Amino acid sequence: KTKIMMKLVVVASMVAGAAAFAPAQVSKNSVATNMAFEDALGAQAPLGFFDPLGLVADGDQEKFDRLRYVEIKHGRICQLAFLGQIVTRAGIHLPGDIDMSGHSFASYPDGWAAISGPDAISGAGLAQIVAFIGALELGVMKDITGGEFVGDFRNDSIDFGWDTFDEETKLQKRAVELNNGRAAQLGILGLMMHEQVGGTFPIIGAM
C-alpha cells in the first residue's frame, strides 16, 4: 500500500508540474473585449491598447467613452499647467495687479508656492480661482449640443476650421492632442514632485 501511495504521489506531482507549464486558458469574452477597443483612438505603438487594471474589461462602450472624456479633460488641464510653469518660471507674468491692494502678478512665487506657503496669494484669491474653474466646469467646458466626438466642446459656436479637415487629418490631430495630454499629465506631476525636492532643470530653471 505504501508503494502504491508513493506512486500516486509521484504521478500527481508530475501532473501538477505539467499543468503549471500548460498555456493559460483565455476566455473568448476577454479576447472579444480587447478586440473591441484595440483600434480605438490612442491605442498606439508601442503599447497599443493598454488597460492593465481592466477598467474596460467588460467591453462597456459608455464606460470607455466616460474614461476617455476624463482623460482628454485632464490632459488639456495639464497642458495648460505645464505651459504655465514654463512661462512663469521664464519671468513672464500678466501685467498689472492681482488684487486691489496693489500686489502685482509678478510679486508672487511660481508653481505650487503661489497657492500654498508664506508668500502665497490670499485665501480669498484662491477661492475666486476655484469658483472660476467651477463655473467653467459646470457651464462652459462641456458638450451641450452633442459633439462630433468625446471631448468636442465646440457647441456649434467655435470651429477654427475643424470642419475643413478630412477624416484622416481629424483623427491625426485628435491623436496628437491625446498624446500631448498624456505627456503633460506626467510632466506636471514630475514638476510638482521636483518642486519639493529642489534642483535646477533646463528651460524651467531653479525649482
PDB file of C-alpha atoms in Angstrom:
ATOM      1  CA  LYS A   1       0.000   0.000   0.000  1.00  0.00           C
ATOM      2  CA  THR A   2       2.881   2.294   0.800  1.00  0.00           C
ATOM      3  CA  LYS A   3       4.410   1.749  -2.663  1.00  0.00           C
ATOM      4  CA  ILE A   4       1.048   2.409  -4.294  1.00  0.00           C
ATOM      5  CA  MET A   5       0.644   5.624  -2.343  1.00  0.00           C
ATOM      6  CA  MET A   6       4.147   6.743  -3.315  1.00  0.00           C
ATOM      7  CA  LYS A   7       3.416   6.074  -6.973  1.00  0.00           C
ATOM      8  CA  LEU A   8       0.182   8.054  -6.755  1.00  0.00           C
ATOM      9  CA  VAL A   9       2.017  10.984  -5.144  1.00  0.00           C
ATOM     10  CA  VAL A  10       4.676  10.907  -7.871  1.00  0.00           C
ATOM     11  CA  VAL A  11       2.061  10.778 -10.620  1.00  0.00           C
ATOM     12  CA  ALA A  12       0.102  13.602  -9.007  1.00  0.00           C
ATOM     13  CA  SER A  13       3.265  15.704  -8.747  1.00  0.00           C
ATOM     14  CA  MET A  14       4.058  15.094 -12.426  1.00  0.00           C
ATOM     15  CA  VAL A  15       0.544  16.077 -13.441  1.00  0.00           C
ATOM     16  CA  ALA A  16       0.703  19.230 -11.318  1.00  0.00           C
ATOM     17  CA  GLY A  17       4.081  20.152 -12.795  1.00  0.00           C
ATOM     18  CA  ALA A  18       2.830  19.663 -16.320  1.00  0.00           C
ATOM     19  CA  ALA A  19      -0.253  21.770 -15.567  1.00  0.00           C
ATOM     20  CA  ALA A  20       1.940  24.618 -14.340  1.00  0.00           C
ATOM     21  CA  PHE A  21       3.609  24.873 -17.751  1.00  0.00           C
ATOM     22  CA  ALA A  22       0.428  24.429 -19.749  1.00  0.00           C
ATOM     23  CA  PRO A  23      -0.795  27.510 -21.621  1.00  0.00           C
ATOM     24  CA  ALA A  24      -3.364  29.548 -19.714  1.00  0.00           C
ATOM     25  CA  GLN A  25      -6.901  29.409 -20.969  1.00  0.00           C
ATOM     26  CA  VAL A  26      -8.082  32.774 -22.280  1.00  0.00           C
ATOM     27  CA  SER A  27     -11.804  33.269 -22.377  1.00  0.00           C
ATOM     28  CA  LYS A  28     -13.454  34.264 -25.604  1.00  0.00           C
ATOM     29  CA  ASN A  29     -15.109  37.196 -23.804  1.00  0.00           C
ATOM     30  CA  SER A  30     -11.709  38.573 -22.757  1.00  0.00           C
ATOM     31  CA  VAL A  31     -10.389  38.343 -26.302  1.00  0.00           C
ATOM     32  CA  ALA A  32     -13.545  39.937 -27.663  1.00  0.00           C
ATOM     33  CA  THR A  33     -13.238  42.795 -25.165  1.00  0.00           C
ATOM     34  CA  ASN A  34      -9.661  43.566 -26.193  1.00  0.00           C
ATOM     35  CA  MET A  35     -10.697  43.419 -29.837  1.00  0.00           C
ATOM     36  CA  ALA A  36     -13.492  45.939 -29.117  1.00  0.00           C
ATOM     37  CA  PHE A  37     -11.053  48.728 -28.199  1.00  0.00           C
ATOM     38  CA  GLU A  38      -7.749  47.710 -29.798  1.00  0.00           C
ATOM     39  CA  ASP A  39      -8.361  50.080 -32.720  1.00  0.00           C
ATOM     40  CA  ALA A  40      -9.627  52.946 -30.563  1.00  0.00           C
ATOM     41  CA  LEU A  41      -8.003  56.353 -30.792  1.00  0.00           C
ATOM     42  CA  GLY A  42      -4.950  56.380 -28.537  1.00  0.00           C
ATOM     43  CA  ALA A  43      -4.193  52.670 -28.906  1.00  0.00           C
ATOM     44  CA  GLN A  44      -0.825  53.375 -30.481  1.00  0.00           C
ATOM     45  CA  ALA A  45       2.597  51.768 -30.662  1.00  0.00           C
ATOM     46  CA  PRO A  46       4.445  50.579 -28.728  1.00  0.00           C
ATOM     47  CA  LEU A  47       1.804  49.731 -26.092  1.00  0.00           C
ATOM     48  CA  GLY A  48      -1.280  49.512 -28.266  1.00  0.00           C
ATOM     49  CA  PHE A  49      -4.475  49.075 -26.260  1.00  0.00           C
ATOM     50  CA  PHE A  50      -3.187  49.372 -22.684  1.00  0.00           C
ATOM     51  CA  ASP A  51      -5.583  48.617 -19.826  1.00  0.00           C
ATOM     52  CA  PRO A  52      -3.547  46.889 -17.081  1.00  0.00           C
ATOM     53  CA  LEU A  53      -6.222  47.495 -14.433  1.00  0.00           C
ATOM     54  CA  GLY A  54      -9.004  46.084 -16.584  1.00  0.00           C
ATOM     55  CA  LEU A  55     -11.137  49.214 -16.283  1.00  0.00           C
ATOM     56  CA  VAL A  56     -12.972  48.420 -19.523  1.00  0.00           C
ATOM     57  CA  ALA A  57     -12.605  44.654 -19.344  1.00  0.00           C
ATOM     58  CA  ASP A  58     -16.380  44.311 -19.612  1.00  0.00           C
ATOM     59  CA  GLY A  59     -16.396  45.971 -23.035  1.00  0.00           C
ATOM     60  CA  ASP A  60     -18.807  48.709 -21.913  1.00  0.00           C
ATOM     61  CA  GLN A  61     -18.649  51.431 -24.577  1.00  0.00           C
ATOM     62  CA  GLU A  62     -20.343  54.001 -22.339  1.00  0.00           C
ATOM     63  CA  LYS A  63     -17.734  53.462 -19.618  1.00  0.00           C
ATOM     64  CA  PHE A  64     -14.937  53.689 -22.184  1.00  0.00           C
ATOM     65  CA  ASP A  65     -16.307  56.994 -23.506  1.00  0.00           C
ATOM     66  CA  ARG A  66     -16.581  58.367 -19.961  1.00  0.00           C
ATOM     67  CA  LEU A  67     -12.971  57.441 -19.158  1.00  0.00           C
ATOM     68  CA  ARG A  68     -11.805  58.896 -22.484  1.00  0.00           C
ATOM     69  CA  TYR A  69     -13.666  62.119 -21.691  1.00  0.00           C
ATOM     70  CA  VAL A  70     -11.922  62.365 -18.319  1.00  0.00           C
ATOM     71  CA  GLU A  71      -8.540  61.570 -19.890  1.00  0.00           C
ATOM     72  CA  ILE A  72      -8.922  64.283 -22.522  1.00  0.00           C
ATOM     73  CA  LYS A  73     -10.088  66.874 -19.980  1.00  0.00           C
ATOM     74  CA  HIS A  74      -7.248  66.124 -17.569  1.00  0.00           C
ATOM     75  CA  GLY A  75      -4.794  66.199 -20.457  1.00  0.00           C
ATOM     76  CA  ARG A  76      -5.962  69.652 -21.525  1.00  0.00           C
ATOM     77  CA  ILE A  77      -5.709  70.995 -17.985  1.00  0.00           C
ATOM     78  CA  CYS A  78      -2.223  69.557 -17.543  1.00  0.00           C
ATOM     79  CA  GLN A  79      -1.036  71.017 -20.847  1.00  0.00           C
ATOM     80  CA  LEU A  80      -2.064  74.456 -19.604  1.00  0.00           C
ATOM     81  CA  ALA A  81      -0.476  73.797 -16.204  1.00  0.00           C
ATOM     82  CA  PHE A  82       2.822  72.646 -17.694  1.00  0.00           C
ATOM     83  CA  LEU A  83       2.903  75.599 -20.082  1.00  0.00           C
ATOM     84  CA  GLY A  84       2.121  77.926 -17.181  1.00  0.00           C
ATOM     85  CA  GLN A  85       5.062  76.531 -15.225  1.00  0.00           C
ATOM     86  CA  ILE A  86       7.465  77.132 -18.103  1.00  0.00           C
ATOM     87  CA  VAL A  87       6.177  80.625 -18.908  1.00  0.00           C
ATOM     88  CA  THR A  88       6.112  81.987 -15.349  1.00  0.00           C
ATOM     89  CA  ARG A  89       9.497  80.476 -14.454  1.00  0.00           C
ATOM     90  CA  ALA A  90      10.868  82.237 -17.532  1.00  0.00           C
ATOM     91  CA  GLY A  91       9.861  85.519 -15.867  1.00  0.00           C
ATOM     92  CA  ILE A  92       6.765  86.165 -17.966  1.00  0.00           C
ATOM     93  CA  HIS A  93       3.731  87.256 -15.922  1.00  0.00           C
ATOM     94  CA  LEU A  94       0.480  89.035 -16.538  1.00  0.00           C
ATOM     95  CA  PRO A  95       0.814  92.827 -16.301  1.00  0.00           C
ATOM     96  CA  GLY A  96      -0.825  94.858 -13.582  1.00  0.00           C
ATOM     97  CA  ASP A  97      -2.040  93.953 -10.119  1.00  0.00           C
ATOM     98  CA  ILE A  98      -3.732  90.777  -8.946  1.00  0.00           C
ATOM     99  CA  ASP A  99      -5.752  92.491  -6.220  1.00  0.00           C
ATOM    100  CA  MET A 100      -6.958  95.895  -5.049  1.00  0.00           C
ATOM    101  CA  SER A 101      -4.080  96.143  -2.574  1.00  0.00           C
ATOM    102  CA  GLY A 102      -1.562  96.668  -5.347  1.00  0.00           C
ATOM    103  CA  HIS A 103       0.123  93.260  -5.370  1.00  0.00           C
ATOM    104  CA  SER A 104       1.378  92.529  -8.873  1.00  0.00           C
ATOM    105  CA  PHE A 105       1.188  89.134 -10.558  1.00  0.00           C
ATOM    106  CA  ALA A 106       4.987  89.040 -10.654  1.00  0.00           C
ATOM    107  CA  SER A 107       5.227  89.536  -6.898  1.00  0.00           C
ATOM    108  CA  TYR A 108       4.048  86.022  -6.162  1.00  0.00           C
ATOM    109  CA  PRO A 109       6.210  82.889  -6.456  1.00  0.00           C
ATOM    110  CA  ASP A 110       5.890  80.343  -9.230  1.00  0.00           C
ATOM    111  CA  GLY A 111       4.385  76.883  -9.115  1.00  0.00           C
ATOM    112  CA  TRP A 112       2.814  75.343  -6.040  1.00  0.00           C
ATOM    113  CA  ALA A 113       4.238  78.103  -3.814  1.00  0.00           C
ATOM    114  CA  ALA A 114       1.812  80.554  -5.433  1.00  0.00           C
ATOM    115  CA  ILE A 115      -1.167  78.919  -3.719  1.00  0.00           C
ATOM    116  CA  SER A 116       0.422  77.306  -0.664  1.00  0.00           C
ATOM    117  CA  GLY A 117       3.058  78.778   1.625  1.00  0.00           C
ATOM    118  CA  PRO A 118       4.047  82.018   3.343  1.00  0.00           C
ATOM    119  CA  ASP A 119       4.167  84.011   0.080  1.00  0.00           C
ATOM    120  CA  ALA A 120       1.037  82.537  -1.492  1.00  0.00           C
ATOM    121  CA  ILE A 121      -1.975  84.503  -2.660  1.00  0.00           C
ATOM    122  CA  SER A 122      -4.707  85.103  -0.087  1.00  0.00           C
ATOM    123  CA  GLY A 123      -7.421  82.611   0.723  1.00  0.00           C
ATOM    124  CA  ALA A 124      -9.986  84.887  -0.889  1.00  0.00           C
ATOM    125  CA  GLY A 125      -7.959  84.968  -4.092  1.00  0.00           C
ATOM    126  CA  LEU A 126      -7.670  81.182  -4.150  1.00  0.00           C
ATOM    127  CA  ALA A 127     -11.426  80.891  -3.559  1.00  0.00           C
ATOM    128  CA  GLN A 128     -12.054  83.107  -6.603  1.00  0.00           C
ATOM    129  CA  ILE A 129      -9.833  80.891  -8.746  1.00  0.00           C
ATOM    130  CA  VAL A 130     -11.645  77.751  -7.588  1.00  0.00           C
ATOM    131  CA  ALA A 131     -15.038  79.397  -8.199  1.00  0.00           C
ATOM    132  CA  PHE A 132     -13.995  80.443 -11.710  1.00  0.00           C
ATOM    133  CA  ILE A 133     -12.807  76.925 -12.535  1.00  0.00           C
ATOM    134  CA  GLY A 134     -16.078  75.526 -11.159  1.00  0.00           C
ATOM    135  CA  ALA A 135     -18.088  77.874 -13.373  1.00  0.00           C
ATOM    136  CA  LEU A 136     -16.114  76.747 -16.427  1.00  0.00           C
ATOM    137  CA  GLU A 137     -16.607  73.104 -15.481  1.00  0.00           C
ATOM    138  CA  LEU A 138     -20.352  73.415 -14.947  1.00  0.00           C
ATOM    139  CA  GLY A 139     -21.349  75.849 -17.652  1.00  0.00           C
ATOM    140  CA  VAL A 140     -18.712  76.249 -20.353  1.00  0.00           C
ATOM    141  CA  MET A 141     -16.300  73.355 -20.812  1.00  0.00           C
ATOM    142  CA  LYS A 142     -18.916  70.725 -21.615  1.00  0.00           C
ATOM    143  CA  ASP A 143     -20.688  69.180 -24.564  1.00  0.00           C
ATOM    144  CA  ILE A 144     -24.050  70.918 -24.735  1.00  0.00           C
ATOM    145  CA  THR A 145     -25.198  70.453 -28.324  1.00  0.00           C
ATOM    146  CA  GLY A 146     -23.921  66.914 -28.940  1.00  0.00           C
ATOM    147  CA  GLY A 147     -20.367  66.967 -30.258  1.00  0.00           C
ATOM    148  CA  GLU A 148     -18.791  65.069 -33.106  1.00  0.00           C
ATOM    149  CA  PHE A 149     -16.658  63.030 -30.689  1.00  0.00           C
ATOM    150  CA  VAL A 150     -15.947  62.640 -26.975  1.00  0.00           C
ATOM    151  CA  GLY A 151     -14.382  65.878 -25.721  1.00  0.00           C
ATOM    152  CA  ASP A 152     -15.821  68.056 -28.510  1.00  0.00           C
ATOM    153  CA  PHE A 153     -16.776  71.291 -26.738  1.00  0.00           C
ATOM    154  CA  ARG A 154     -17.315  73.476 -29.804  1.00  0.00           C
ATOM    155  CA  ASN A 155     -21.100  73.542 -29.234  1.00  0.00           C
ATOM    156  CA  ASP A 156     -21.777  74.877 -32.728  1.00  0.00           C
ATOM    157  CA  SER A 157     -20.054  78.186 -31.930  1.00  0.00           C
ATOM    158  CA  ILE A 158     -16.268  77.694 -32.154  1.00  0.00           C
ATOM    159  CA  ASP A 159     -14.676  75.869 -35.055  1.00  0.00           C
ATOM    160  CA  PHE A 160     -11.236  77.258 -36.038  1.00  0.00           C
ATOM    161  CA  GLY A 161     -11.512  75.487 -39.389  1.00  0.00           C
ATOM    162  CA  TRP A 162     -12.056  71.989 -37.972  1.00  0.00           C
ATOM    163  CA  ASP A 163     -14.791  71.149 -40.466  1.00  0.00           C
ATOM    164  CA  THR A 164     -12.410  71.866 -43.360  1.00  0.00           C
ATOM    165  CA  PHE A 165     -10.175  68.889 -42.429  1.00  0.00           C
ATOM    166  CA  ASP A 166     -10.650  65.432 -43.896  1.00  0.00           C
ATOM    167  CA  GLU A 167     -11.334  62.480 -41.594  1.00  0.00           C
ATOM    168  CA  GLU A 168      -7.717  61.277 -41.591  1.00  0.00           C
ATOM    169  CA  THR A 169      -6.440  64.702 -40.555  1.00  0.00           C
ATOM    170  CA  LYS A 170      -9.056  64.956 -37.811  1.00  0.00           C
ATOM    171  CA  LEU A 171      -8.004  61.604 -36.349  1.00  0.00           C
ATOM    172  CA  GLN A 172      -4.343  62.599 -36.538  1.00  0.00           C
ATOM    173  CA  LYS A 173      -4.959  65.879 -34.707  1.00  0.00           C
ATOM    174  CA  ARG A 174      -7.076  64.187 -32.046  1.00  0.00           C
ATOM    175  CA  ALA A 175      -4.331  61.597 -31.519  1.00  0.00           C
ATOM    176  CA  VAL A 176      -1.745  64.373 -31.145  1.00  0.00           C
ATOM    177  CA  GLU A 177      -3.885  66.124 -28.527  1.00  0.00           C
ATOM    178  CA  LEU A 178      -4.409  62.857 -26.641  1.00  0.00           C
ATOM    179  CA  ASN A 179      -0.714  62.002 -26.584  1.00  0.00           C
ATOM    180  CA  ASN A 180       0.319  65.534 -25.656  1.00  0.00           C
ATOM    181  CA  GLY A 181      -2.192  65.431 -22.817  1.00  0.00           C
ATOM    182  CA  ARG A 182      -0.780  62.144 -21.552  1.00  0.00           C
ATOM    183  CA  ALA A 183       2.740  63.554 -21.656  1.00  0.00           C
ATOM    184  CA  ALA A 184       1.620  66.736 -19.897  1.00  0.00           C
ATOM    185  CA  GLN A 185      -0.015  64.763 -17.078  1.00  0.00           C
ATOM    186  CA  LEU A 186       3.287  63.019 -16.395  1.00  0.00           C
ATOM    187  CA  GLY A 187       5.197  66.270 -16.923  1.00  0.00           C
ATOM    188  CA  ILE A 188       3.246  68.401 -14.461  1.00  0.00           C
ATOM    189  CA  LEU A 189       3.309  65.592 -11.886  1.00  0.00           C
ATOM    190  CA  GLY A 190       7.087  65.449 -12.260  1.00  0.00           C
ATOM    191  CA  LEU A 191       7.392  69.214 -11.843  1.00  0.00           C
ATOM    192  CA  MET A 192       5.242  69.171  -8.719  1.00  0.00           C
ATOM    193  CA  MET A 193       7.426  66.465  -7.223  1.00  0.00           C
ATOM    194  CA  HIS A 194      10.662  68.247  -8.130  1.00  0.00           C
ATOM    195  CA  GLU A 195       9.331  71.448  -6.588  1.00  0.00           C
ATOM    196  CA  GLN A 196       9.516  69.659  -3.268  1.00  0.00           C
ATOM    197  CA  VAL A 197      12.901  68.063  -3.993  1.00  0.00           C
ATOM    198  CA  GLY A 198      14.561  71.139  -5.479  1.00  0.00           C
ATOM    199  CA  GLY A 199      17.213  71.454  -8.142  1.00  0.00           C
ATOM    200  CA  THR A 200      17.732  73.174 -11.477  1.00  0.00           C
ATOM    201  CA  PHE A 201      16.446  71.947 -14.826  1.00  0.00           C
ATOM    202  CA  PRO A 202      16.953  73.018 -18.460  1.00  0.00           C
ATOM    203  CA  ILE A 203      14.436  75.580 -19.746  1.00  0.00           C
ATOM    204  CA  ILE A 204      12.478  75.547 -16.468  1.00  0.00           C
ATOM    205  CA  GLY A 205      15.359  76.713 -14.278  1.00  0.00           C
ATOM    206  CA  ALA A 206      15.571  76.513 -10.488  1.00  0.00           C
ATOM    207  CA  MET A 207      12.734  74.752  -8.705  1.00  0.00           C
TER     208      MET A 207
END
